CSV table of C-alpha atoms in Angstrom, one decimal:
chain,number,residue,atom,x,y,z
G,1,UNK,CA,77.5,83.0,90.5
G,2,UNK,CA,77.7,86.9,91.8
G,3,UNK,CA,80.1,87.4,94.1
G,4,UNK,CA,81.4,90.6,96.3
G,5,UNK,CA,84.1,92.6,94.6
G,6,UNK,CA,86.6,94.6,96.8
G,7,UNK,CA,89.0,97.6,95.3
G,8,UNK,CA,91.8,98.3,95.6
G,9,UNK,CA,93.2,94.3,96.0
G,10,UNK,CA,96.2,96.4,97.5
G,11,UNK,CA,96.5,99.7,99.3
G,12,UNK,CA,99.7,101.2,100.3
G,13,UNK,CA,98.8,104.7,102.8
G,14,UNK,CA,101.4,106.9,105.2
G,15,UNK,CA,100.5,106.6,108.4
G,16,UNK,CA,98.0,109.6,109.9
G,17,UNK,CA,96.4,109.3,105.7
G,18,UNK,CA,93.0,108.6,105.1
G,19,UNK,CA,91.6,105.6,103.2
G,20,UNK,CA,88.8,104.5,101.5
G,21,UNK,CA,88.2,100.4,100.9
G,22,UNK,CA,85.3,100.0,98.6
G,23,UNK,CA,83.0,96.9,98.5
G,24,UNK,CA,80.4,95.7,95.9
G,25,UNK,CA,78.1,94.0,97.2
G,26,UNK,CA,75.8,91.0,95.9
G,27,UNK,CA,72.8,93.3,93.9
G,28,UNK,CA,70.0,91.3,96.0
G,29,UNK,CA,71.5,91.2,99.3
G,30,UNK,CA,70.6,93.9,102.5
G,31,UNK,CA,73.6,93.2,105.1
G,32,UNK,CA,76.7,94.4,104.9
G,33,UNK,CA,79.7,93.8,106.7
G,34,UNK,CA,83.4,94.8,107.4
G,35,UNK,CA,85.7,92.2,108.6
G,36,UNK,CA,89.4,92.2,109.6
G,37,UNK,CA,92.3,89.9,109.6
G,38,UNK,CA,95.7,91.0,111.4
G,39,UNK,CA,98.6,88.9,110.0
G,40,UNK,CA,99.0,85.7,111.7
G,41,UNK,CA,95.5,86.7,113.6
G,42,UNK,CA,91.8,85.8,113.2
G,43,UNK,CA,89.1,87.5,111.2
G,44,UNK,CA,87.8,89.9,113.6
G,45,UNK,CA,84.2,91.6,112.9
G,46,UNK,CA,83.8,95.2,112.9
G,47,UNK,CA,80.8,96.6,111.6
G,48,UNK,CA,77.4,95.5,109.9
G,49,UNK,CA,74.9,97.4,108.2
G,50,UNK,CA,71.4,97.2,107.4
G,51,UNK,CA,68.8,99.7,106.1
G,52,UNK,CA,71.6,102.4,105.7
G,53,UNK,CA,72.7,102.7,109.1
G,54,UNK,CA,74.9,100.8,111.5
G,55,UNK,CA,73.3,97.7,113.2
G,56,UNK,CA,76.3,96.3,115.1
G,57,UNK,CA,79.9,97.5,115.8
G,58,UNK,CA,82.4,96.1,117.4
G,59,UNK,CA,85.1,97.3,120.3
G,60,UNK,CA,87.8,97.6,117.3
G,61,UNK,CA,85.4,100.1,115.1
G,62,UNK,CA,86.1,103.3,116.9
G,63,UNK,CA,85.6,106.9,115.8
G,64,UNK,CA,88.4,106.5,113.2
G,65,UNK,CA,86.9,104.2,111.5
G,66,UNK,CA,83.1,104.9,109.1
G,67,UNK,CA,80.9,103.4,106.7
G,68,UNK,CA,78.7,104.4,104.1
G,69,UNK,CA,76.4,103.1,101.1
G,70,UNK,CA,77.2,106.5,99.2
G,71,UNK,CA,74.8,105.3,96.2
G,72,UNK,CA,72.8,101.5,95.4
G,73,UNK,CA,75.7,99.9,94.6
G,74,UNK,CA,78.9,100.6,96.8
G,75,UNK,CA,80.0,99.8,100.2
G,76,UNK,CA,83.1,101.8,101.8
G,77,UNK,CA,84.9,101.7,104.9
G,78,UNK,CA,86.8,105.0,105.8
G,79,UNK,CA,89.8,105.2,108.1
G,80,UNK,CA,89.9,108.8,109.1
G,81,UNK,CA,93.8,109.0,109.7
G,82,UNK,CA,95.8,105.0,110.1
G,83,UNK,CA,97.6,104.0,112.4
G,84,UNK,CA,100.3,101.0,111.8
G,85,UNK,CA,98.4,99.1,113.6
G,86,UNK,CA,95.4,99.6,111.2
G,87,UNK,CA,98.1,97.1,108.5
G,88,UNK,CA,96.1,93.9,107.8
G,89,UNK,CA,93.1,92.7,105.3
G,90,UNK,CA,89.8,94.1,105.3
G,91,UNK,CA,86.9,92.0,104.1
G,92,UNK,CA,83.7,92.9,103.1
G,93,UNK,CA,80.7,90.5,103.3
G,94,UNK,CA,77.3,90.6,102.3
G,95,UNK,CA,74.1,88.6,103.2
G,96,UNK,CA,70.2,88.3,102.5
G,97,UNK,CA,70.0,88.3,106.3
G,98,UNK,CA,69.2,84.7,107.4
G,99,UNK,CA,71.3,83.4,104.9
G,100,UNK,CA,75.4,82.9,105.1
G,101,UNK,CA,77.5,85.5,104.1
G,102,UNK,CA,79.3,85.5,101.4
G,103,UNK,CA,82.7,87.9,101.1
G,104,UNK,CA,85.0,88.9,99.0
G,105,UNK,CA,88.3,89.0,98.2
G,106,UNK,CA,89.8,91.5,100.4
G,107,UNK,CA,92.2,94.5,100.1
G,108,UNK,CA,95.2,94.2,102.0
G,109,UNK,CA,96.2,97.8,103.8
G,110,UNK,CA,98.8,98.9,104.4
G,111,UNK,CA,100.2,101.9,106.5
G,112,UNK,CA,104.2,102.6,106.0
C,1,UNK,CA,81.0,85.8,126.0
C,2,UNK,CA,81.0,83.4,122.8
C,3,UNK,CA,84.1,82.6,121.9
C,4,UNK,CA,85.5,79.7,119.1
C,5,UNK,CA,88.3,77.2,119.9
C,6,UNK,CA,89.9,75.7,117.2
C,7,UNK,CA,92.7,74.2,119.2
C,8,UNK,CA,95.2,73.2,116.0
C,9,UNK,CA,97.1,75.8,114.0
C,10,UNK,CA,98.0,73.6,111.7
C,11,UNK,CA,97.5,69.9,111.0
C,12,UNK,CA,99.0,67.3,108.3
C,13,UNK,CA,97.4,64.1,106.8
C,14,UNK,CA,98.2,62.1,104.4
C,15,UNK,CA,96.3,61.6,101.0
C,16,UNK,CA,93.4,58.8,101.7
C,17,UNK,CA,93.7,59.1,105.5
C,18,UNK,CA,90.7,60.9,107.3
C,19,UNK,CA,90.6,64.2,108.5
C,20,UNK,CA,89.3,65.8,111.9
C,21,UNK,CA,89.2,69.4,112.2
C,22,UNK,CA,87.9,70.6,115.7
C,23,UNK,CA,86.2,73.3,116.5
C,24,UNK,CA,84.3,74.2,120.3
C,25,UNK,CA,82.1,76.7,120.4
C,26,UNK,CA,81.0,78.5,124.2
C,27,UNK,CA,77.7,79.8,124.1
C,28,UNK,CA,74.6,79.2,126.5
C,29,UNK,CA,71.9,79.6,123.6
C,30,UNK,CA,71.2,77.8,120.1
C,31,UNK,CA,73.8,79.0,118.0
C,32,UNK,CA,74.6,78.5,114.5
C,33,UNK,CA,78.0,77.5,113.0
C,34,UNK,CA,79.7,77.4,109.9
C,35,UNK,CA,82.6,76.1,108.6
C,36,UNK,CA,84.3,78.2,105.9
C,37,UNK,CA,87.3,77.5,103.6
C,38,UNK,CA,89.9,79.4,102.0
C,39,UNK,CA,92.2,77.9,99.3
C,40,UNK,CA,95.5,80.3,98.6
C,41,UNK,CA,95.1,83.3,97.5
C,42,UNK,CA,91.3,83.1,97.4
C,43,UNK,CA,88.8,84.4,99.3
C,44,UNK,CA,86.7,82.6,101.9
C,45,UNK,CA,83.9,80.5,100.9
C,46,UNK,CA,81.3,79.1,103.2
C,47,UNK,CA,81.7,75.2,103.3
C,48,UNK,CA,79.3,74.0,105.8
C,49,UNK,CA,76.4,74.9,107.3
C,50,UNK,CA,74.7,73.0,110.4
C,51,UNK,CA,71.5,73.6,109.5
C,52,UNK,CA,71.1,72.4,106.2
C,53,UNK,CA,73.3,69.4,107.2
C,54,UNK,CA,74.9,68.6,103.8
C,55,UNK,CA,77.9,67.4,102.6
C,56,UNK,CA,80.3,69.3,101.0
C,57,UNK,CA,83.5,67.9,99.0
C,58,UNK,CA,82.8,65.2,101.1
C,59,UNK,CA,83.1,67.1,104.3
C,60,UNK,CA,80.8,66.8,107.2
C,61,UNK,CA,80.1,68.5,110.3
C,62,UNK,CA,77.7,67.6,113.4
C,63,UNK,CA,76.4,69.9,115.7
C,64,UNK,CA,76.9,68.6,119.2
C,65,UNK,CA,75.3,70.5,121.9
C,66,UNK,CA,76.2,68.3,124.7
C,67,UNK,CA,80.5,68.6,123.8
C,68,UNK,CA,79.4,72.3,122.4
C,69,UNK,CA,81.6,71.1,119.2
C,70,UNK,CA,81.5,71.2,115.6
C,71,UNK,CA,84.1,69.3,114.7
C,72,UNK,CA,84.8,69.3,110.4
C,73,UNK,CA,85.5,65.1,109.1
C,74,UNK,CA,86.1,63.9,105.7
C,75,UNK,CA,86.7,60.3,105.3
C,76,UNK,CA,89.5,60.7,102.7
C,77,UNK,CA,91.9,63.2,102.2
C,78,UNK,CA,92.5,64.7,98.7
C,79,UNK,CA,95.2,67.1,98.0
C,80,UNK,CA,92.8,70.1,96.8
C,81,UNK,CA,91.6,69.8,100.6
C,82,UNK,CA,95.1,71.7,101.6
C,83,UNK,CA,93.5,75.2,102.4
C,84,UNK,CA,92.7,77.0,105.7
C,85,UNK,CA,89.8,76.1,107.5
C,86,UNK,CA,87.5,78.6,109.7
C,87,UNK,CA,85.0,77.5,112.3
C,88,UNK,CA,82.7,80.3,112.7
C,89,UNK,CA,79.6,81.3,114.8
C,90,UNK,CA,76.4,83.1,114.8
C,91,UNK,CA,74.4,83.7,117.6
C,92,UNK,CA,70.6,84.1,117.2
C,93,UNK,CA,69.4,87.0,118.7
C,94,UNK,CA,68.9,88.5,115.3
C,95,UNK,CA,72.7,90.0,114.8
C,96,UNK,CA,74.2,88.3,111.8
C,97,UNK,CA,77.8,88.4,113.1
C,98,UNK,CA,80.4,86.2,112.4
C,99,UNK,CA,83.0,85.4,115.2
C,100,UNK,CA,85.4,83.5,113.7
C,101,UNK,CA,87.7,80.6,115.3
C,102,UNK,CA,91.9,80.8,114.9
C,103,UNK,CA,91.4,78.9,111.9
C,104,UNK,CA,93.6,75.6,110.8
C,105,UNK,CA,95.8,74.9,108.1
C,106,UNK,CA,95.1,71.9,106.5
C,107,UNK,CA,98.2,70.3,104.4
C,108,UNK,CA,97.7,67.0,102.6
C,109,UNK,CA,100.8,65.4,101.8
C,110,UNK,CA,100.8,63.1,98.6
């Protein structure tokens, strides 16, 4: 069965660094999402993406924070410059739109 | 705003014994829920959907509009069930969102 891949599993970044997490979505599928978990906290939603631009955002995906389907294949989030309080796991999901999402793994970040 | 309760953090239940995981939604529309599963160290996996009203590893969920609940029951507890469990909801004014309840931990004892 495909499935969503997410690299790195582990990122380690100084606080005020960039980061890039990179998503591959299922080949077939035309949503794409970022998700969010906090330690101890619930996955929060912060951005989808549909026909190369943003469809929805959340309050949490502020101008720090940017996506981009750089070729057919990839998915990244960008965090222009983390905070500590940008630590947690980022999931990426992706959907046919109508149909449930399915997500990956995850990449745990985090800012020292 | 829609919002999902799931009102235990963590529950425990013994092998065989039946399981209740709650989960209330608020929302004044026709929403859509979900349950979804994630065993340790795995990602999460969709479990249930209300729409196609299947079972899943022997799990069940009912949509009820008038409680606004979707409340996750297996008659008998098996100890691969020990995972964490996430009610989640979709609105259906075209967004494909998730919002995502607290989750509960699910530990089956032998």
């Amino acid at each position: 069965e495909p499935e969503v891949t997410q690299t790195p599993s582990h990122q380690v970044t100084q606080m005020g660094q960039e980061v890039i997490l990179r998503c591959v979505p299922i080949s077939n599928h035309l949503y794409f999402y970022w998700y969010r978990q906090i330690l101890g906290q619930k996955v929060e939603f912060l951005v989808s993406f549909y026909n190369n631009e943003i469809s929805e955002k959340s309050e949490i995906f502020d101008d720090q924070f940017s996506v981009e389907r750089p070729d057919g294949s990839n998915f990244t989030l960008k965090i222009r410059s983390t905070k500590l309080e940008d630590s947690a796991m980022y999931f990426c999901a992706s959907s046919r739109g109508g149909q449930p999402q399915h997500f990956g793994d995850g990449t745990r970040l985090s800012i020292l | 705003a829609q919002r999902v309760t799931q009102p235990e953090k963590l529950l425990s239940v013994f092998k065989g014994a039946p399981v209740e995981l709650k989960c209330n939604y608020s929302y004044s529309g026709s929403p859509e829920l979900f349950w979804y599963v994630q065993y340790s160290r795995q990602r999460l996996q969709l479990l249930l959907r209300h729409i196609s009203r299947e079972s899943i590893k022997g799990f069940t969920a009912d949509l009820n509009k008038g409680e606004t609940s979707f409340h996750l029951k297996k008659p008998f507890a098996q100890e691969e069930d020990s995972a964490m469990y996430y009610c989640a909801f979709k609105n259906n004014f075209g967004n494909e969102k998730l919002t995502f309840g607290t989750g509960t931990r699910l530990t089956i004892i032998p």
